[in-house]
mmCIF file of C-alpha atoms in Angstrom:
data_model
loop_
_atom_site.group_PDB
_atom_site.id
_atom_site.type_symbol
_atom_site.label_atom_id
_atom_site.label_comp_id
_atom_site.label_asym_id
_atom_site.label_seq_id
_atom_site.Cartn_x
_atom_site.Cartn_y
_atom_site.Cartn_z
ATOM 1 C CA MET A 1 121.248 87.782 130.124
ATOM 2 C CA THR A 2 124.775 88.769 131.125
ATOM 3 C CA PRO A 3 127.242 85.866 130.868
ATOM 4 C CA PRO A 4 129.180 84.969 134.030
ATOM 5 C CA VAL A 5 132.680 86.383 134.450
ATOM 6 C CA ILE A 6 134.751 83.721 136.230
ATOM 7 C CA PRO A 7 138.384 84.493 137.162
ATOM 8 C CA LEU A 8 140.686 81.450 136.989
ATOM 9 C CA PRO A 9 144.377 80.881 137.795
ATOM 10 C CA TYR A 10 146.726 79.564 135.121
ATOM 11 C CA ILE A 11 150.044 77.810 135.832
ATOM 12 C CA GLY A 12 150.930 77.023 132.228
ATOM 13 C CA ARG A 13 149.185 73.650 132.255
ATOM 14 C CA ASN A 14 146.693 74.016 129.413
ATOM 15 C CA LEU A 15 144.700 70.851 129.938
ATOM 16 C CA LEU A 16 144.322 71.522 133.663
ATOM 17 C CA PHE A 17 142.999 74.978 132.816
ATOM 18 C CA LEU A 18 140.596 73.491 130.268
ATOM 19 C CA GLU A 19 139.249 71.004 132.819
ATOM 20 C CA GLU A 20 138.656 73.769 135.331
ATOM 21 C CA VAL A 21 136.856 75.834 132.690
ATOM 22 C CA LEU A 22 134.622 72.860 131.830
ATOM 23 C CA ASP A 23 133.905 72.250 135.520
ATOM 24 C CA GLU A 24 132.918 75.886 136.052
ATOM 25 C CA LEU A 25 130.619 75.747 133.039
ATOM 26 C CA GLU A 26 129.057 72.451 134.092
ATOM 27 C CA ALA A 27 128.403 73.839 137.574
ATOM 28 C CA ARG A 28 126.293 76.517 135.871
ATOM 29 C CA GLY A 29 124.447 74.029 133.677
ATOM 30 C CA ILE A 30 126.474 74.899 130.560
ATOM 31 C CA THR A 31 127.535 71.676 128.874
ATOM 32 C CA GLY A 32 127.948 72.463 125.196
ATOM 33 C CA PRO A 33 128.583 72.071 122.370
ATOM 34 C CA LEU A 34 131.171 74.756 122.988
ATOM 35 C CA LEU A 35 133.671 76.889 121.124
ATOM 36 C CA PHE A 36 136.586 78.517 122.928
ATOM 37 C CA ARG A 37 138.518 81.617 121.959
ATOM 38 C CA ALA A 38 141.531 83.370 123.451
ATOM 39 C CA SER A 39 141.120 87.119 123.819
ATOM 40 C CA GLU A 40 142.657 89.939 125.868
ATOM 41 C CA ALA A 41 141.534 91.180 129.279
ATOM 42 C CA ASP A 42 141.129 94.756 128.027
ATOM 43 C CA LYS A 43 138.418 93.541 125.629
ATOM 44 C CA LEU A 44 136.097 92.345 128.394
ATOM 45 C CA ALA A 45 133.708 95.302 128.066
ATOM 46 C CA ARG A 46 133.633 94.955 124.280
ATOM 47 C CA LEU A 47 132.743 91.270 124.571
ATOM 48 C CA LEU A 48 129.986 91.929 127.081
ATOM 49 C CA GLU A 49 128.468 94.599 124.843
ATOM 50 C CA HIS A 50 128.786 92.931 121.438
ATOM 51 C CA GLY A 51 129.288 89.224 122.143
ATOM 52 C CA THR A 52 132.589 89.324 120.245
ATOM 53 C CA ASP A 53 135.865 91.201 120.569
ATOM 54 C CA ARG A 54 135.814 91.861 116.808
ATOM 55 C CA ALA A 55 132.833 94.228 117.000
ATOM 56 C CA GLY A 56 132.514 97.863 118.013
ATOM 57 C CA TYR A 57 135.232 99.233 115.738
ATOM 58 C CA PRO A 58 134.414 101.996 113.209
ATOM 59 C CA GLY A 59 133.772 101.020 109.594
ATOM 60 C CA GLU A 60 132.888 97.763 107.892
ATOM 61 C CA ARG A 61 135.616 95.206 107.238
ATOM 62 C CA PRO A 62 134.971 92.299 104.857
ATOM 63 C CA TRP A 63 136.284 88.836 105.694
ATOM 64 C CA THR A 64 139.030 87.915 103.234
ATOM 65 C CA ASP A 65 140.415 84.592 104.472
ATOM 66 C CA GLY A 66 139.711 80.949 103.678
ATOM 67 C CA PRO A 67 137.503 79.317 101.065
ATOM 68 C CA ASP A 68 134.731 81.908 101.479
ATOM 69 C CA GLN A 69 136.757 84.731 99.959
ATOM 70 C CA GLY A 70 134.523 86.818 97.718
ATOM 71 C CA ARG A 71 131.363 86.121 99.741
ATOM 72 C CA PRO A 72 130.329 89.224 101.695
ATOM 73 C CA ILE A 73 131.005 88.338 105.342
ATOM 74 C CA ARG A 74 131.486 90.981 107.975
ATOM 75 C CA HIS A 75 134.763 90.698 109.861
ATOM 76 C CA GLU A 76 132.953 91.010 113.191
ATOM 77 C CA ASP A 77 130.734 88.017 112.408
ATOM 78 C CA VAL A 78 133.660 85.563 112.265
ATOM 79 C CA ILE A 79 135.679 84.135 115.156
ATOM 80 C CA PHE A 80 138.783 81.972 115.369
ATOM 81 C CA ALA A 81 137.968 79.267 117.918
ATOM 82 C CA THR A 82 138.623 75.660 118.910
ATOM 83 C CA THR A 83 136.579 72.960 120.621
ATOM 84 C CA ALA A 84 137.643 71.192 123.806
ATOM 85 C CA ASP A 85 138.630 68.100 121.814
ATOM 86 C CA GLU A 86 140.679 70.216 119.395
ATOM 87 C CA ILE A 87 142.487 71.769 122.364
ATOM 88 C CA ARG A 88 143.254 68.295 123.737
ATOM 89 C CA ARG A 89 144.523 67.067 120.377
ATOM 90 C CA GLY A 90 146.552 70.239 119.961
ATOM 91 C CA GLU A 91 148.485 69.522 123.141
ATOM 92 C CA ARG A 92 149.801 66.366 121.457
ATOM 93 C CA ASP A 93 150.775 68.227 118.284
ATOM 94 C CA PRO A 94 153.387 70.996 118.676
ATOM 95 C CA GLU A 95 152.476 72.411 115.266
ATOM 96 C CA ARG A 96 148.775 72.675 116.001
ATOM 97 C CA SER A 97 147.432 76.045 117.156
ATOM 98 C CA THR A 98 144.616 76.178 119.723
ATOM 99 C CA SER A 99 142.863 78.821 121.760
ATOM 100 C CA LEU A 100 144.875 77.917 124.863
ATOM 101 C CA LYS A 101 148.204 77.933 123.042
ATOM 102 C CA LYS A 102 147.458 81.580 122.227
ATOM 103 C CA PHE A 103 148.066 82.385 125.895
ATOM 104 C CA ALA A 104 151.795 82.254 125.125
ATOM 105 C CA VAL A 105 151.530 85.476 123.119
ATOM 106 C CA ILE A 106 148.868 87.292 125.166
ATOM 107 C CA GLU A 107 150.082 89.270 128.160
ATOM 108 C CA ARG A 108 146.719 89.339 129.982
ATOM 109 C CA PRO A 109 144.580 86.517 128.564
ATOM 110 C CA LEU A 110 140.824 86.293 128.631
ATOM 111 C CA PHE A 111 139.300 82.920 127.771
ATOM 112 C CA VAL A 112 135.919 83.022 126.062
ATOM 113 C CA ALA A 113 133.246 80.308 125.791
ATOM 114 C CA HIS A 114 130.679 80.513 122.970
ATOM 115 C CA ASP A 115 127.660 78.352 122.142
ATOM 116 C CA ALA A 116 128.830 76.369 119.102
ATOM 117 C CA ARG A 117 125.263 75.984 117.869
ATOM 118 C CA SER A 118 125.216 79.706 117.084
ATOM 119 C CA PHE A 119 128.017 79.376 114.525
ATOM 120 C CA VAL A 120 128.647 77.627 111.230
ATOM 121 C CA LYS A 121 132.133 76.382 110.434
ATOM 122 C CA LEU A 122 133.821 78.114 107.503
ATOM 123 C CA CYS A 123 137.062 76.143 107.625
ATOM 124 C CA ASP A 124 139.620 75.011 110.180
ATOM 125 C CA ARG A 125 139.160 77.112 113.369
ATOM 126 C CA GLN A 126 137.050 79.739 111.574
ATOM 127 C CA TYR A 127 133.361 80.129 112.424
ATOM 128 C CA GLU A 128 130.668 82.513 111.192
ATOM 129 C CA ALA A 129 127.751 83.636 113.356
ATOM 130 C CA ARG A 130 124.485 82.133 112.107
ATOM 131 C CA ASP A 131 122.537 85.186 113.248
ATOM 132 C CA PRO A 132 124.812 88.208 113.745
ATOM 133 C CA ALA A 133 122.186 89.924 115.894
ATOM 134 C CA ARG A 134 122.383 87.069 118.415
ATOM 135 C CA LYS A 135 126.127 87.103 119.003
ATOM 136 C CA PRO A 136 125.699 88.413 122.581
ATOM 137 C CA ALA A 137 123.327 85.525 123.373
ATOM 138 C CA ALA A 138 125.926 83.048 122.077
ATOM 139 C CA LEU A 139 128.476 84.323 124.602
ATOM 140 C CA LEU A 140 128.237 81.833 127.483
ATOM 141 C CA ALA A 141 131.054 82.781 129.887
ATOM 142 C CA LEU A 142 134.244 84.806 130.202
ATOM 143 C CA PHE A 143 137.314 83.706 132.145
ATOM 144 C CA PRO A 144 139.790 86.438 133.105
ATOM 145 C CA VAL A 145 143.107 84.645 133.586
ATOM 146 C CA THR A 146 145.482 85.166 136.498
ATOM 147 C CA ARG A 147 148.821 84.035 135.147
ATOM 148 C CA LEU A 148 150.943 82.353 137.858
ATOM 149 C CA ASP A 149 154.496 81.027 137.757
ATOM 150 C CA PRO A 150 154.739 77.335 136.842
ATOM 151 C CA ILE A 151 155.062 75.030 139.852
ATOM 152 C CA GLN A 152 158.247 72.990 139.955
ATOM 153 C CA GLY A 153 157.668 69.268 140.271
ATOM 154 C CA TRP A 154 157.759 65.856 138.603
ATOM 155 C CA PHE A 155 154.108 65.515 137.737
ATOM 156 C CA SER A 156 153.215 65.449 134.048
ATOM 157 C CA GLU A 157 149.941 66.817 132.727
ATOM 158 C CA GLU A 158 148.964 63.257 131.832
ATOM 159 C CA ALA A 159 149.527 62.151 135.427
ATOM 160 C CA GLY A 160 147.676 65.171 136.743
ATOM 161 C CA LEU A 161 144.617 64.445 134.632
ATOM 162 C CA ALA A 162 144.623 60.783 135.687
ATOM 163 C CA TYR A 163 144.811 61.842 139.354
ATOM 164 C CA ARG A 164 142.043 64.371 138.793
ATOM 165 C CA ALA A 165 139.852 61.676 137.214
ATOM 166 C CA LEU A 166 140.080 59.654 140.437
ATOM 167 C CA VAL A 167 138.946 62.632 142.510
ATOM 168 C CA ARG A 168 136.146 63.726 140.177
ATOM 169 C CA PRO A 169 133.505 61.157 141.301
ATOM 170 C CA LEU A 170 133.983 61.930 145.005
ATOM 171 C CA ARG A 171 131.233 63.821 146.793
ATOM 172 C CA GLY A 172 131.894 64.850 150.354
ATOM 173 C CA GLY A 173 134.202 62.890 152.623
ATOM 174 C CA ALA A 174 137.974 63.266 152.770
ATOM 175 C CA MET A 175 141.113 62.471 150.813
ATOM 176 C CA VAL A 176 144.830 62.433 151.572
ATOM 177 C CA GLU A 177 147.775 63.236 149.332
ATOM 178 C CA VAL A 178 151.092 61.880 150.612
ATOM 179 C CA GLY A 179 154.058 63.731 149.100
ATOM 180 C CA SER A 180 153.016 67.191 147.928
ATOM 181 C CA TRP A 181 156.411 68.922 147.522
ATOM 182 C CA LYS A 182 155.607 72.362 146.023
ATOM 183 C CA GLY A 183 152.008 71.561 145.183
ATOM 184 C CA LEU A 184 152.058 70.645 141.499
ATOM 185 C CA SER A 185 150.033 67.460 142.010
ATOM 186 C CA THR A 186 147.794 69.306 144.488
ATOM 187 C CA ALA A 187 147.039 71.915 141.813
ATOM 188 C CA TYR A 188 145.273 69.258 139.748
ATOM 189 C CA VAL A 189 142.803 68.285 142.461
ATOM 190 C CA GLY A 190 142.601 71.056 145.060
ATOM 191 C CA ARG A 191 139.914 73.226 143.514
ATOM 192 C CA LEU A 192 137.970 70.181 142.295
ATOM 193 C CA ALA A 193 137.981 68.633 145.782
ATOM 194 C CA ALA A 194 136.658 71.882 147.267
ATOM 195 C CA SER A 195 133.849 72.159 144.713
ATOM 196 C CA ASN A 196 132.892 68.526 145.438
ATOM 197 C CA GLY A 197 132.878 69.120 149.197
ATOM 198 C CA VAL A 198 135.883 66.841 149.771
ATOM 199 C CA ALA A 199 138.248 67.699 152.628
ATOM 200 C CA LEU A 200 141.802 67.654 151.247
ATOM 201 C CA HIS A 201 144.691 66.646 153.514
ATOM 202 C CA CYS A 202 148.292 67.096 152.306
ATOM 203 C CA VAL A 203 150.984 65.086 154.083
ATOM 204 C CA ASP A 204 154.668 65.868 153.631
ATOM 205 C CA ALA A 205 157.518 66.102 156.148
ATOM 206 C CA TRP A 206 159.680 68.020 153.654
ATOM 207 C CA GLU A 207 162.722 66.161 154.971
ATOM 208 C CA GLY A 208 163.831 64.298 151.846
ATOM 209 C CA SER A 209 163.349 60.653 150.970
ATOM 210 C CA SER A 210 164.777 57.179 151.494
ATOM 211 C CA ASP A 211 165.177 56.350 147.791
ATOM 212 C CA GLU A 212 167.856 57.106 145.199
ATOM 213 C CA TYR A 213 166.666 60.727 144.966
ATOM 214 C CA ALA A 214 167.481 61.464 148.611
ATOM 215 C CA ALA A 215 170.620 63.542 147.976
ATOM 216 C CA HIS A 216 168.865 65.599 145.305
ATOM 217 C CA TYR A 217 165.958 66.366 147.632
ATOM 218 C CA ARG A 218 168.271 67.319 150.487
ATOM 219 C CA ALA A 219 170.114 69.754 148.234
ATOM 220 C CA MET A 220 166.861 71.373 147.140
ATOM 221 C CA LEU A 221 165.573 71.611 150.696
ATOM 222 C CA ALA A 222 168.834 73.248 151.791
ATOM 223 C CA ALA A 223 168.667 75.809 149.008
ATOM 224 C CA GLU A 224 164.980 76.781 149.250
ATOM 225 C CA ASP A 225 162.034 76.992 151.613
ATOM 226 C CA VAL A 226 160.090 74.240 149.862
ATOM 227 C CA PRO A 227 157.193 74.019 152.359
ATOM 228 C CA GLY A 228 156.906 77.809 152.134
ATOM 229 C CA ALA A 229 156.718 77.541 148.348
ATOM 230 C CA PHE A 230 154.019 74.875 148.700
ATOM 231 C CA ARG A 231 151.872 77.091 150.903
ATOM 232 C CA ALA A 232 152.390 80.113 148.659
ATOM 233 C CA ASN A 233 151.417 78.136 145.569
ATOM 234 C CA LEU A 234 148.227 76.839 147.182
ATOM 235 C CA GLU A 235 147.294 80.332 148.342
ATOM 236 C CA ALA A 236 147.808 81.736 144.829
ATOM 237 C CA LEU A 237 145.597 78.973 143.401
ATOM 238 C CA GLY A 238 142.886 79.533 145.985
ATOM 239 C CA ILE A 239 143.271 76.004 147.353
ATOM 240 C CA ARG A 240 142.580 75.382 151.025
ATOM 241 C CA ALA A 241 144.110 72.195 152.342
ATOM 242 C CA ASN A 242 144.731 70.670 155.738
ATOM 243 C CA VAL A 243 148.527 70.494 155.800
ATOM 244 C CA HIS A 244 150.228 67.846 157.953
ATOM 245 C CA ARG A 245 153.975 68.402 158.162
ATOM 246 C CA LEU A 246 154.632 64.876 159.300
ATOM 247 C CA ALA A 247 156.164 61.639 158.144
ATOM 248 C CA SER A 248 153.651 59.436 156.357
ATOM 249 C CA MET A 249 153.452 56.817 159.144
ATOM 250 C CA GLU A 250 152.919 59.445 161.827
ATOM 251 C CA ALA A 251 150.228 61.178 159.800
ATOM 252 C CA ALA A 252 148.388 57.933 159.053
ATOM 253 C CA ALA A 253 148.152 57.198 162.778
ATOM 254 C CA ARG A 254 146.130 60.387 163.234
ATOM 255 C CA PHE A 255 143.311 59.270 160.941
ATOM 256 C CA ASP A 256 140.562 56.895 161.996
ATOM 257 C CA ASP A 257 140.192 53.560 160.253
ATOM 258 C CA ALA A 258 137.634 53.545 157.407
ATOM 259 C CA SER A 259 137.518 57.352 157.343
ATOM 260 C CA LEU A 260 138.980 58.243 153.923
ATOM 261 C CA ASP A 261 137.614 58.114 150.375
ATOM 262 C CA LEU A 262 140.956 58.333 148.564
ATOM 263 C CA VAL A 263 144.652 58.217 149.434
ATOM 264 C CA PHE A 264 147.234 59.171 146.816
ATOM 265 C CA LEU A 265 150.827 58.082 147.502
ATOM 266 C CA ASP A 266 153.788 59.921 146.003
ATOM 267 C CA GLY A 267 156.427 59.848 148.725
ATOM 268 C CA SER A 268 159.643 57.824 148.672
ATOM 269 C CA HIS A 269 159.853 55.386 145.779
ATOM 270 C CA ASP A 270 161.894 52.494 147.191
ATOM 271 C CA ARG A 271 160.047 49.240 147.771
ATOM 272 C CA ALA A 272 160.210 49.310 151.572
ATOM 273 C CA ALA A 273 158.872 52.869 151.819
ATOM 274 C CA VAL A 274 156.040 52.269 149.349
ATOM 275 C CA MET A 275 155.030 49.057 151.108
ATOM 276 C CA ALA A 276 155.067 50.833 154.469
ATOM 277 C CA ASP A 277 152.899 53.630 153.066
ATOM 278 C CA ILE A 278 150.386 51.181 151.610
ATOM 279 C CA GLU A 279 150.163 49.160 154.812
ATOM 280 C CA ALA A 280 149.749 52.297 156.924
ATOM 281 C CA TRP A 281 147.041 53.937 154.823
ATOM 282 C CA TRP A 282 145.061 50.902 153.614
ATOM 283 C CA PRO A 283 143.088 50.502 156.881
ATOM 284 C CA LYS A 284 142.200 54.216 156.781
ATOM 285 C CA LEU A 285 140.156 53.754 153.605
ATOM 286 C CA LYS A 286 136.427 53.173 153.586
ATOM 287 C CA PRO A 287 135.218 49.975 151.888
ATOM 288 C CA GLY A 288 135.288 50.635 148.142
ATOM 289 C CA ALA A 289 137.537 53.676 148.529
ATOM 290 C CA ILE A 290 140.576 54.227 146.329
ATOM 291 C CA LEU A 291 144.253 53.760 147.106
ATOM 292 C CA ALA A 292 146.360 55.262 144.327
ATOM 293 C CA GLY A 293 149.814 56.587 143.607
ATOM 294 C CA HIS A 294 152.329 57.839 141.090
ATOM 295 C CA ASP A 295 155.299 56.421 139.167
ATOM 296 C CA HIS A 296 154.137 52.882 138.464
ATOM 297 C CA ASN A 297 156.772 52.292 135.775
ATOM 298 C CA GLU A 298 160.069 50.513 135.174
ATOM 299 C CA GLU A 299 162.059 53.577 136.206
ATOM 300 C CA HIS A 300 160.598 53.126 139.689
ATOM 301 C CA ALA A 301 160.724 49.371 140.126
ATOM 302 C CA GLY A 302 160.232 49.682 143.878
ATOM 303 C CA VAL A 303 156.778 51.162 143.356
ATOM 304 C CA MET A 304 155.746 48.393 140.979
ATOM 305 C CA GLU A 305 157.081 45.653 143.259
ATOM 306 C CA ALA A 306 155.402 46.985 146.399
ATOM 307 C CA VAL A 307 152.061 47.556 144.685
ATOM 308 C CA ALA A 308 152.106 44.104 143.090
ATOM 309 C CA ARG A 309 153.076 42.405 146.355
ATOM 310 C CA PHE A 310 150.443 44.105 148.488
ATOM 311 C CA THR A 311 147.541 43.831 146.059
ATOM 312 C CA ALA A 312 148.284 40.159 145.423
ATOM 313 C CA LEU A 313 148.103 39.487 149.165
ATOM 314 C CA ALA A 314 144.935 41.580 149.462
ATOM 315 C CA GLY A 315 143.327 39.970 146.421
ATOM 316 C CA ARG A 316 142.849 43.281 144.646
ATOM 317 C CA ALA A 317 143.347 44.205 140.996
ATOM 318 C CA VAL A 318 145.605 47.092 140.024
ATOM 319 C CA GLU A 319 144.865 49.512 137.233
ATOM 320 C CA VAL A 320 147.445 51.813 135.662
ATOM 321 C CA GLY A 321 146.489 54.923 133.744
ATOM 322 C CA GLY A 322 148.065 57.985 132.190
ATOM 323 C CA GLY A 323 151.312 59.284 133.592
ATOM 324 C CA SER A 324 152.013 55.999 135.434
ATOM 325 C CA VAL A 325 149.229 56.615 137.956
ATOM 326 C CA TRP A 326 148.075 53.372 139.602
ATOM 327 C CA TRP A 327 145.011 52.642 141.717
ATOM 328 C CA THR A 328 143.095 49.878 143.427
ATOM 329 C CA ARG A 329 139.965 49.671 145.585
ATOM 330 C CA ARG A 330 139.709 48.769 149.259
#
């Protein structure tokens, strides 16, 4: 059976890419255990034929690395690979190599998923095929990578994954993101929302802010077509969103009450603006739906104050996760 070949975009955010790989595999009923390897796009045909990019070369090459030196192992029966958890841990350790970190030195990457049950671990990141004749069957999927420019923004990978985790359980319905800028936060949820059948609405007037960052935003807007960059980034990522170039209050008025499954707020960060956003969008949420936002930390005291004030009045608990993402339920 030929493994699926699934092109994916890559914006330099390794853990986002990993999550999208895992989602694509899960959608095809492939859930692991898994091993991942970084290869090169020009080795696609070799992988499809042999199940490994180390095979198909003339002559026999013995494996000469690690504790198994001296045991006759064919070079083509060994792969360097990492698990999903090893990739996640590697992102926290600058010295730790992983399959996704290899993208930095590969001009045209190809990401490869193998069935881990078909390999035995030799040592750290080195695996030998249990049955060399079954290497093609152990090849589960191939991901040709479209390398895109990083998207400028103030959204950490930790925040992006926390935001994505809020969107993941949604099935159908609609969500709104307030404050999209160039689309970095949108990149974390856009493709996931589409695969889950969730209509994504992005709200941004692209006119600056009312907080202490106002002058900085105005300078950036004067120097660059930011909404144009947002649309170009979403197009490159294959994300289709309903874009509302409006102020948050004006946009909220266009949605029916109890019509939304999630609203994510990342507009102005002063207390008055955050409170106004919360009050405008809260009635638009379905019962049990999620109101969430970014920058719930001491650097943005206005966000913390507004969230605490409103949720206390509404009798709702607030949770704060990675990257200072906060959320509560309607």
